[in-house]
């Protein structure tokens, strides 16, 4: 109370800003580099901001729908979104996840996957209940869970970033509400296999029986469509009834600024009516109210569209060659657009600073709960990737 | 723990859904009426969903911007929004609120005013800190404050719904973080006067001195542009440095489904850097990330556009005549599109049910913290209003 009574800004937010400040500092340092040497002289691999243009069908559909003057096209609709859009998405989701009878009522349109995760946590979490997430994980998860008074419990994965079922098992207790997966994974680029998912589903089924309440599987999968030749992302809903999927169109349509995605709930999820009601109410009271009307209508018409993954794959292959040549240790990403190599020195933040001297901007693994690594986001031009070749090499030689 | 360990959905959300269920029930009853008699036979005054088309300039600008293929137009931008859009809004806000030196850094683009209020409360509230709001008030405020572990403290207003400064003064204590105003007011249609705002500003200045920390004034003003002949909405920022305004384009452009609005912070607000940083971080971590990119660019170009308020004014005048003729007691709304008459019987929910028998749908004042009243939203066709004339009359005669 003393503390709070003296503050203007919420103490927690002050702490968050302070803890986030070193990341900001690195971005500022990067900005300084660009200012000093020119953006074209800096290799910026720090942001996961898709650089490919949206698919042609998206652009054409957007033009058509923007010209639609029908009454009410910009009005409120049900908080869960337009029924026809949700029906089309339900049809696609039931194919992708191999569950029949997934209908529009099990789909809730959201402001991207970030909005989706927030309404899921708001709907599920009682104070201090826990969400288990395998490392490495997207740094925002900690904030999302904390928003709703829950606790994020990161657990270790295997050296190749595949699931360590035993570490998940050991983390489960009577406060565990869900396990959160992100596959293809940001930052590691791994895709959890059918075998891993089946093992996890078995574990969660047993744990749910033991605590006689469901422990949920939450899948955050904005990169599901962004996978490289020879890889596929196994369905999630198929393996476990108490599963909830959220995704966005940000990455596969290259429209992250438009904030459009959805939540899909398994048709046989426990307390379905209550859960769907809670998700819809959460969408309303968290201030989203509904996903942006215009973009709902656009994505509903281009569900089969996607950017040219071949472009990302060529970049991945080139970076694989560059990093191998320079002698880095890493797992070749099978999806998404990130490499997560081991830093050649223990202090990943220090190593990222050293890379900056070569005008190469990356993000320390510490930010993803995996110190000793660093993230390279390759949603940048081939030319930038090629230009980084010597820098990655020199840095490795320097620290060896 | 016992309770939570048995639940699937968060207990709080189950409670919220239950408490909200009577409102849902009334909507369902209304839906039944429409199904039974046909929508054209029911007078639905229950929803504040603007029915007028968006201004022509909005539609044309939307078409132009939707056709823009420049690189990155759908990408992430800074979490606070596009700098050029924020600059134009800052210029308009400094005119509206009569504060100089309001710049783009004091503007944060949001997913409507609902998103704006959520990032404000997230940024300000420590657990159990209080937000004072005069009755009647928008029912969602309770949820928004609770989302961030704060407490909404409704206080009584004068019979004409003007501010009761003494009841606000009595409610202020060492946990008070802010006073929240909504003017023009939903549901009462009143506009708080310059005199009331000056008195409130003086009170808050004294209270801030007494507790040696700022007590904020938060103004939720989506209806600022929606005022009738002879009325104006006084500036807010002008009267009090520790003030924060949030608004949306939902009502004056008739685009509530698009979720676009902003937060404007007083240039001399206490701990400005921290507060702006917190608001921007809150926008990101609550899952909004940023206000929808396309709509940011559109509204930035049509800041002077607005729907034809004359249409709403004619409806207000007609309803004034209808309600007078029938003998209802009410304050004539000076802005927004709501009447909030006194229910002729003490039980407002019961009275709303009686109106349903005349196929007139309204909302009980209980939902706005003001039992004994009912809300009529007149964003409906003139024909519907005219058709309600006899029903309002008969109901009054019946209960007299």
PDB file of C-alpha atoms in Angstrom, chain B residues 3-171:
ATOM      1  CA  UNK B   3     -13.147 -24.573  -5.802  1.00  0.00           C
ATOM      2  CA  UNK B   4     -10.598 -23.750  -8.470  1.00  0.00           C
ATOM      3  CA  UNK B   5      -9.245 -27.266  -8.570  1.00  0.00           C
ATOM      4  CA  UNK B   6     -12.654 -28.523  -9.639  1.00  0.00           C
ATOM      5  CA  UNK B   7     -13.389 -25.920 -12.254  1.00  0.00           C
ATOM      6  CA  UNK B   8     -12.620 -25.951 -15.931  1.00  0.00           C
ATOM      7  CA  UNK B   9     -13.515 -22.331 -16.528  1.00  0.00           C
ATOM      8  CA  UNK B  10     -12.152 -19.654 -14.168  1.00  0.00           C
ATOM      9  CA  UNK B  11     -14.584 -19.221 -11.250  1.00  0.00           C
ATOM     10  CA  UNK B  12     -14.699 -15.480 -11.751  1.00  0.00           C
ATOM     11  CA  UNK B  13     -15.754 -15.903 -15.365  1.00  0.00           C
ATOM     12  CA  UNK B  14     -18.473 -18.344 -14.319  1.00  0.00           C
ATOM     13  CA  UNK B  15     -19.755 -15.711 -11.870  1.00  0.00           C
ATOM     14  CA  UNK B  16     -19.573 -12.987 -14.517  1.00  0.00           C
ATOM     15  CA  UNK B  17     -21.552 -15.111 -16.943  1.00  0.00           C
ATOM     16  CA  UNK B  18     -24.164 -15.843 -14.317  1.00  0.00           C
ATOM     17  CA  UNK B  19     -24.534 -12.187 -13.308  1.00  0.00           C
ATOM     18  CA  UNK B  20     -24.690 -11.201 -16.969  1.00  0.00           C
ATOM     19  CA  UNK B  21     -27.180 -13.924 -17.730  1.00  0.00           C
ATOM     20  CA  UNK B  22     -30.316 -11.930 -16.877  1.00  0.00           C
ATOM     21  CA  UNK B  23     -29.319  -9.351 -19.483  1.00  0.00           C
ATOM     22  CA  UNK B  24     -28.707 -12.165 -21.952  1.00  0.00           C
ATOM     23  CA  UNK B  25     -32.065 -13.591 -20.977  1.00  0.00           C
ATOM     24  CA  UNK B  26     -33.768 -10.314 -21.874  1.00  0.00           C
ATOM     25  CA  UNK B  27     -31.975 -10.238 -25.225  1.00  0.00           C
ATOM     26  CA  UNK B  28     -33.111 -13.795 -25.837  1.00  0.00           C
ATOM     27  CA  UNK B  29     -36.673 -12.837 -24.956  1.00  0.00           C
ATOM     28  CA  UNK B  30     -36.346  -9.985 -27.424  1.00  0.00           C
ATOM     29  CA  UNK B  31     -35.038 -12.376 -30.062  1.00  0.00           C
ATOM     30  CA  UNK B  32     -38.051 -14.634 -29.403  1.00  0.00           C
ATOM     31  CA  UNK B  33     -40.396 -11.685 -29.875  1.00  0.00           C
ATOM     32  CA  UNK B  34     -38.761 -10.897 -33.222  1.00  0.00           C
ATOM     33  CA  UNK B  35     -38.952 -14.541 -34.281  1.00  0.00           C
ATOM     34  CA  UNK B  36     -42.598 -14.723 -33.241  1.00  0.00           C
ATOM     35  CA  UNK B  37     -43.919 -11.433 -34.635  1.00  0.00           C
ATOM     36  CA  UNK B  38     -41.224 -10.504 -37.167  1.00  0.00           C
ATOM     37  CA  UNK B  39     -38.396  -8.015 -36.560  1.00  0.00           C
ATOM     38  CA  UNK B  40     -40.434  -5.262 -38.227  1.00  0.00           C
ATOM     39  CA  UNK B  41     -43.128  -5.687 -35.573  1.00  0.00           C
ATOM     40  CA  UNK B  42     -40.710  -5.226 -32.667  1.00  0.00           C
ATOM     41  CA  UNK B  43     -39.235  -1.879 -31.541  1.00  0.00           C
ATOM     42  CA  UNK B  44     -35.676  -2.765 -30.550  1.00  0.00           C
ATOM     43  CA  UNK B  45     -34.141   0.059 -28.481  1.00  0.00           C
ATOM     44  CA  UNK B  46     -31.782  -2.268 -26.642  1.00  0.00           C
ATOM     45  CA  UNK B  47     -28.462  -1.864 -28.485  1.00  0.00           C
ATOM     46  CA  UNK B  48     -26.127   1.117 -28.940  1.00  0.00           C
ATOM     47  CA  UNK B  49     -25.102  -0.042 -32.400  1.00  0.00           C
ATOM     48  CA  UNK B  50     -25.030   3.012 -34.727  1.00  0.00           C
ATOM     49  CA  UNK B  51     -27.341   2.421 -37.701  1.00  0.00           C
ATOM     50  CA  UNK B  52     -26.262   5.377 -39.870  1.00  0.00           C
ATOM     51  CA  UNK B  53     -23.859   4.630 -42.744  1.00  0.00           C
ATOM     52  CA  UNK B  54     -20.241   5.824 -42.336  1.00  0.00           C
ATOM     53  CA  UNK B  55     -19.471   9.238 -43.894  1.00  0.00           C
ATOM     54  CA  UNK B  56     -18.758   9.259 -47.637  1.00  0.00           C
ATOM     55  CA  UNK B  57     -15.181  10.438 -47.026  1.00  0.00           C
ATOM     56  CA  UNK B  58     -14.546   7.411 -44.805  1.00  0.00           C
ATOM     57  CA  UNK B  59     -15.783   5.047 -47.513  1.00  0.00           C
ATOM     58  CA  UNK B  60     -13.736   6.680 -50.247  1.00  0.00           C
ATOM     59  CA  UNK B  61     -10.592   6.830 -48.110  1.00  0.00           C
ATOM     60  CA  UNK B  62     -11.036   3.190 -47.132  1.00  0.00           C
ATOM     61  CA  UNK B  63     -11.207   2.206 -50.806  1.00  0.00           C
ATOM     62  CA  UNK B  64      -8.054   4.170 -51.613  1.00  0.00           C
ATOM     63  CA  UNK B  65      -6.043   2.845 -48.682  1.00  0.00           C
ATOM     64  CA  UNK B  66      -7.215  -0.740 -49.249  1.00  0.00           C
ATOM     65  CA  UNK B  67      -5.719  -0.510 -52.752  1.00  0.00           C
ATOM     66  CA  UNK B  68      -2.339   0.695 -51.450  1.00  0.00           C
ATOM     67  CA  UNK B  69       0.318  -1.900 -52.243  1.00  0.00           C
ATOM     68  CA  UNK B  70       3.266  -0.095 -50.671  1.00  0.00           C
ATOM     69  CA  UNK B  71       5.609  -2.474 -48.823  1.00  0.00           C
ATOM     70  CA  UNK B  72       4.817  -2.967 -45.157  1.00  0.00           C
ATOM     71  CA  UNK B  73       1.360  -1.378 -45.101  1.00  0.00           C
ATOM     72  CA  UNK B  74       0.013  -4.436 -43.235  1.00  0.00           C
ATOM     73  CA  UNK B  75       3.130  -5.021 -41.117  1.00  0.00           C
ATOM     74  CA  UNK B  76       3.782  -4.355 -37.461  1.00  0.00           C
ATOM     75  CA  UNK B  77       4.359  -0.725 -36.634  1.00  0.00           C
ATOM     76  CA  UNK B  78       5.388   0.742 -33.234  1.00  0.00           C
ATOM     77  CA  UNK B  79       2.937  -0.537 -30.583  1.00  0.00           C
ATOM     78  CA  UNK B  80       1.644   3.008 -30.081  1.00  0.00           C
ATOM     79  CA  UNK B  81       0.668   3.303 -33.747  1.00  0.00           C
ATOM     80  CA  UNK B  82       1.771   5.184 -36.871  1.00  0.00           C
ATOM     81  CA  UNK B  83       3.589   8.409 -36.073  1.00  0.00           C
ATOM     82  CA  UNK B  84       1.897  10.448 -38.822  1.00  0.00           C
ATOM     83  CA  UNK B  85      -1.586   9.341 -37.732  1.00  0.00           C
ATOM     84  CA  UNK B  86      -0.768  10.155 -34.106  1.00  0.00           C
ATOM     85  CA  UNK B  87       0.526  13.588 -35.165  1.00  0.00           C
ATOM     86  CA  UNK B  88      -2.736  14.482 -36.915  1.00  0.00           C
ATOM     87  CA  UNK B  89      -4.774  13.218 -33.982  1.00  0.00           C
ATOM     88  CA  UNK B  90      -2.581  15.153 -31.543  1.00  0.00           C
ATOM     89  CA  UNK B  91      -3.262  18.359 -33.467  1.00  0.00           C
ATOM     90  CA  UNK B  92      -7.019  17.779 -33.298  1.00  0.00           C
ATOM     91  CA  UNK B  93      -6.967  16.713 -29.644  1.00  0.00           C
ATOM     92  CA  UNK B  94      -5.018  19.800 -28.614  1.00  0.00           C
ATOM     93  CA  UNK B  95      -7.704  21.938 -30.287  1.00  0.00           C
ATOM     94  CA  UNK B  96     -10.592  19.963 -28.741  1.00  0.00           C
ATOM     95  CA  UNK B  97      -9.010  19.985 -25.288  1.00  0.00           C
ATOM     96  CA  UNK B  98      -7.405  23.424 -25.478  1.00  0.00           C
ATOM     97  CA  UNK B  99      -3.935  22.275 -24.463  1.00  0.00           C
ATOM     98  CA  UNK B 100      -0.910  23.338 -26.447  1.00  0.00           C
ATOM     99  CA  UNK B 101       2.087  21.109 -27.027  1.00  0.00           C
ATOM    100  CA  UNK B 102       0.072  17.919 -27.232  1.00  0.00           C
ATOM    101  CA  UNK B 103       2.291  15.880 -29.554  1.00  0.00           C
ATOM    102  CA  UNK B 104       2.209  12.435 -31.198  1.00  0.00           C
ATOM    103  CA  UNK B 105       4.154  10.961 -28.257  1.00  0.00           C
ATOM    104  CA  UNK B 106       1.107  11.651 -26.052  1.00  0.00           C
ATOM    105  CA  UNK B 107      -1.221   9.715 -28.394  1.00  0.00           C
ATOM    106  CA  UNK B 108      -1.518   5.919 -28.393  1.00  0.00           C
ATOM    107  CA  UNK B 109      -3.703   4.257 -31.012  1.00  0.00           C
ATOM    108  CA  UNK B 110      -6.005   1.620 -29.515  1.00  0.00           C
ATOM    109  CA  UNK B 111      -8.642  -0.993 -30.362  1.00  0.00           C
ATOM    110  CA  UNK B 112     -11.453   1.458 -29.644  1.00  0.00           C
ATOM    111  CA  UNK B 113     -12.176   3.139 -26.313  1.00  0.00           C
ATOM    112  CA  UNK B 114     -12.702  -0.284 -24.692  1.00  0.00           C
ATOM    113  CA  UNK B 115      -9.101  -1.113 -25.557  1.00  0.00           C
ATOM    114  CA  UNK B 116      -8.083   2.368 -24.425  1.00  0.00           C
ATOM    115  CA  UNK B 117      -9.667   1.986 -20.985  1.00  0.00           C
ATOM    116  CA  UNK B 118      -8.093  -1.429 -20.525  1.00  0.00           C
ATOM    117  CA  UNK B 119      -4.560  -0.194 -21.218  1.00  0.00           C
ATOM    118  CA  UNK B 120      -5.168   2.820 -18.947  1.00  0.00           C
ATOM    119  CA  UNK B 121      -6.338   0.631 -16.039  1.00  0.00           C
ATOM    120  CA  UNK B 122      -3.537  -1.891 -16.684  1.00  0.00           C
ATOM    121  CA  UNK B 123      -1.022   0.962 -16.583  1.00  0.00           C
ATOM    122  CA  UNK B 124      -2.348   2.663 -13.451  1.00  0.00           C
ATOM    123  CA  UNK B 125      -3.858   0.120 -11.092  1.00  0.00           C
ATOM    124  CA  UNK B 126      -2.096  -1.646  -8.266  1.00  0.00           C
ATOM    125  CA  UNK B 127      -4.168  -4.451  -6.701  1.00  0.00           C
ATOM    126  CA  UNK B 128      -7.319  -3.156  -4.971  1.00  0.00           C
ATOM    127  CA  UNK B 129      -6.797   0.443  -6.004  1.00  0.00           C
ATOM    128  CA  UNK B 130     -10.053   2.176  -6.766  1.00  0.00           C
ATOM    129  CA  UNK B 131     -11.669   3.935  -9.713  1.00  0.00           C
ATOM    130  CA  UNK B 132     -14.563   6.238  -8.796  1.00  0.00           C
ATOM    131  CA  UNK B 133     -17.364   6.566 -11.352  1.00  0.00           C
ATOM    132  CA  UNK B 134     -20.569   8.637 -11.078  1.00  0.00           C
ATOM    133  CA  UNK B 135     -23.845   6.803 -11.656  1.00  0.00           C
ATOM    134  CA  UNK B 136     -25.272   5.958 -14.090  1.00  0.00           C
ATOM    135  CA  UNK B 137     -22.306   4.367 -15.846  1.00  0.00           C
ATOM    136  CA  UNK B 138     -21.538   2.031 -18.742  1.00  0.00           C
ATOM    137  CA  UNK B 139     -21.913  -1.513 -17.391  1.00  0.00           C
ATOM    138  CA  UNK B 140     -18.571  -2.682 -18.880  1.00  0.00           C
ATOM    139  CA  UNK B 141     -16.522  -0.398 -16.601  1.00  0.00           C
ATOM    140  CA  UNK B 142     -16.829  -2.888 -13.756  1.00  0.00           C
ATOM    141  CA  UNK B 143     -15.287  -5.614 -15.897  1.00  0.00           C
ATOM    142  CA  UNK B 144     -12.512  -3.384 -17.245  1.00  0.00           C
ATOM    143  CA  UNK B 145     -11.387  -2.328 -13.771  1.00  0.00           C
ATOM    144  CA  UNK B 146     -11.637  -5.871 -12.437  1.00  0.00           C
ATOM    145  CA  UNK B 147      -9.497  -7.171 -15.331  1.00  0.00           C
ATOM    146  CA  UNK B 148      -6.590  -5.338 -13.719  1.00  0.00           C
ATOM    147  CA  UNK B 149      -7.409  -6.201 -10.114  1.00  0.00           C
ATOM    148  CA  UNK B 150      -8.845  -2.812  -9.291  1.00  0.00           C
ATOM    149  CA  UNK B 151     -12.179  -1.920  -7.720  1.00  0.00           C
ATOM    150  CA  UNK B 152     -14.889   0.207  -9.349  1.00  0.00           C
ATOM    151  CA  UNK B 153     -16.541   2.555  -6.857  1.00  0.00           C
ATOM    152  CA  UNK B 154     -19.827   3.952  -8.231  1.00  0.00           C
ATOM    153  CA  UNK B 155     -21.066   7.121  -6.501  1.00  0.00           C
ATOM    154  CA  UNK B 156     -24.444   8.832  -6.684  1.00  0.00           C
ATOM    155  CA  UNK B 157     -25.117  11.791  -8.944  1.00  0.00           C
ATOM    156  CA  UNK B 158     -27.726  14.550  -8.626  1.00  0.00           C
ATOM    157  CA  UNK B 159     -31.289  13.729  -9.729  1.00  0.00           C
ATOM    158  CA  UNK B 160     -30.577  15.394 -13.106  1.00  0.00           C
ATOM    159  CA  UNK B 161     -27.475  13.140 -13.409  1.00  0.00           C
ATOM    160  CA  UNK B 162     -25.067  16.066 -13.007  1.00  0.00           C
ATOM    161  CA  UNK B 163     -21.969  15.417 -10.844  1.00  0.00           C
ATOM    162  CA  UNK B 164     -22.448  15.287  -7.074  1.00  0.00           C
ATOM    163  CA  UNK B 165     -19.012  16.609  -6.101  1.00  0.00           C
ATOM    164  CA  UNK B 166     -19.591  15.825  -2.423  1.00  0.00           C
ATOM    165  CA  UNK B 167     -20.349  12.163  -3.041  1.00  0.00           C
ATOM    166  CA  UNK B 168     -17.157  11.973  -5.114  1.00  0.00           C
ATOM    167  CA  UNK B 169     -15.232  13.710  -2.329  1.00  0.00           C
ATOM    168  CA  UNK B 170     -16.592  11.281   0.255  1.00  0.00           C
ATOM    169  CA  UNK B 171     -15.545   8.316  -1.879  1.00  0.00           C
TER     170      UNK B 171
END
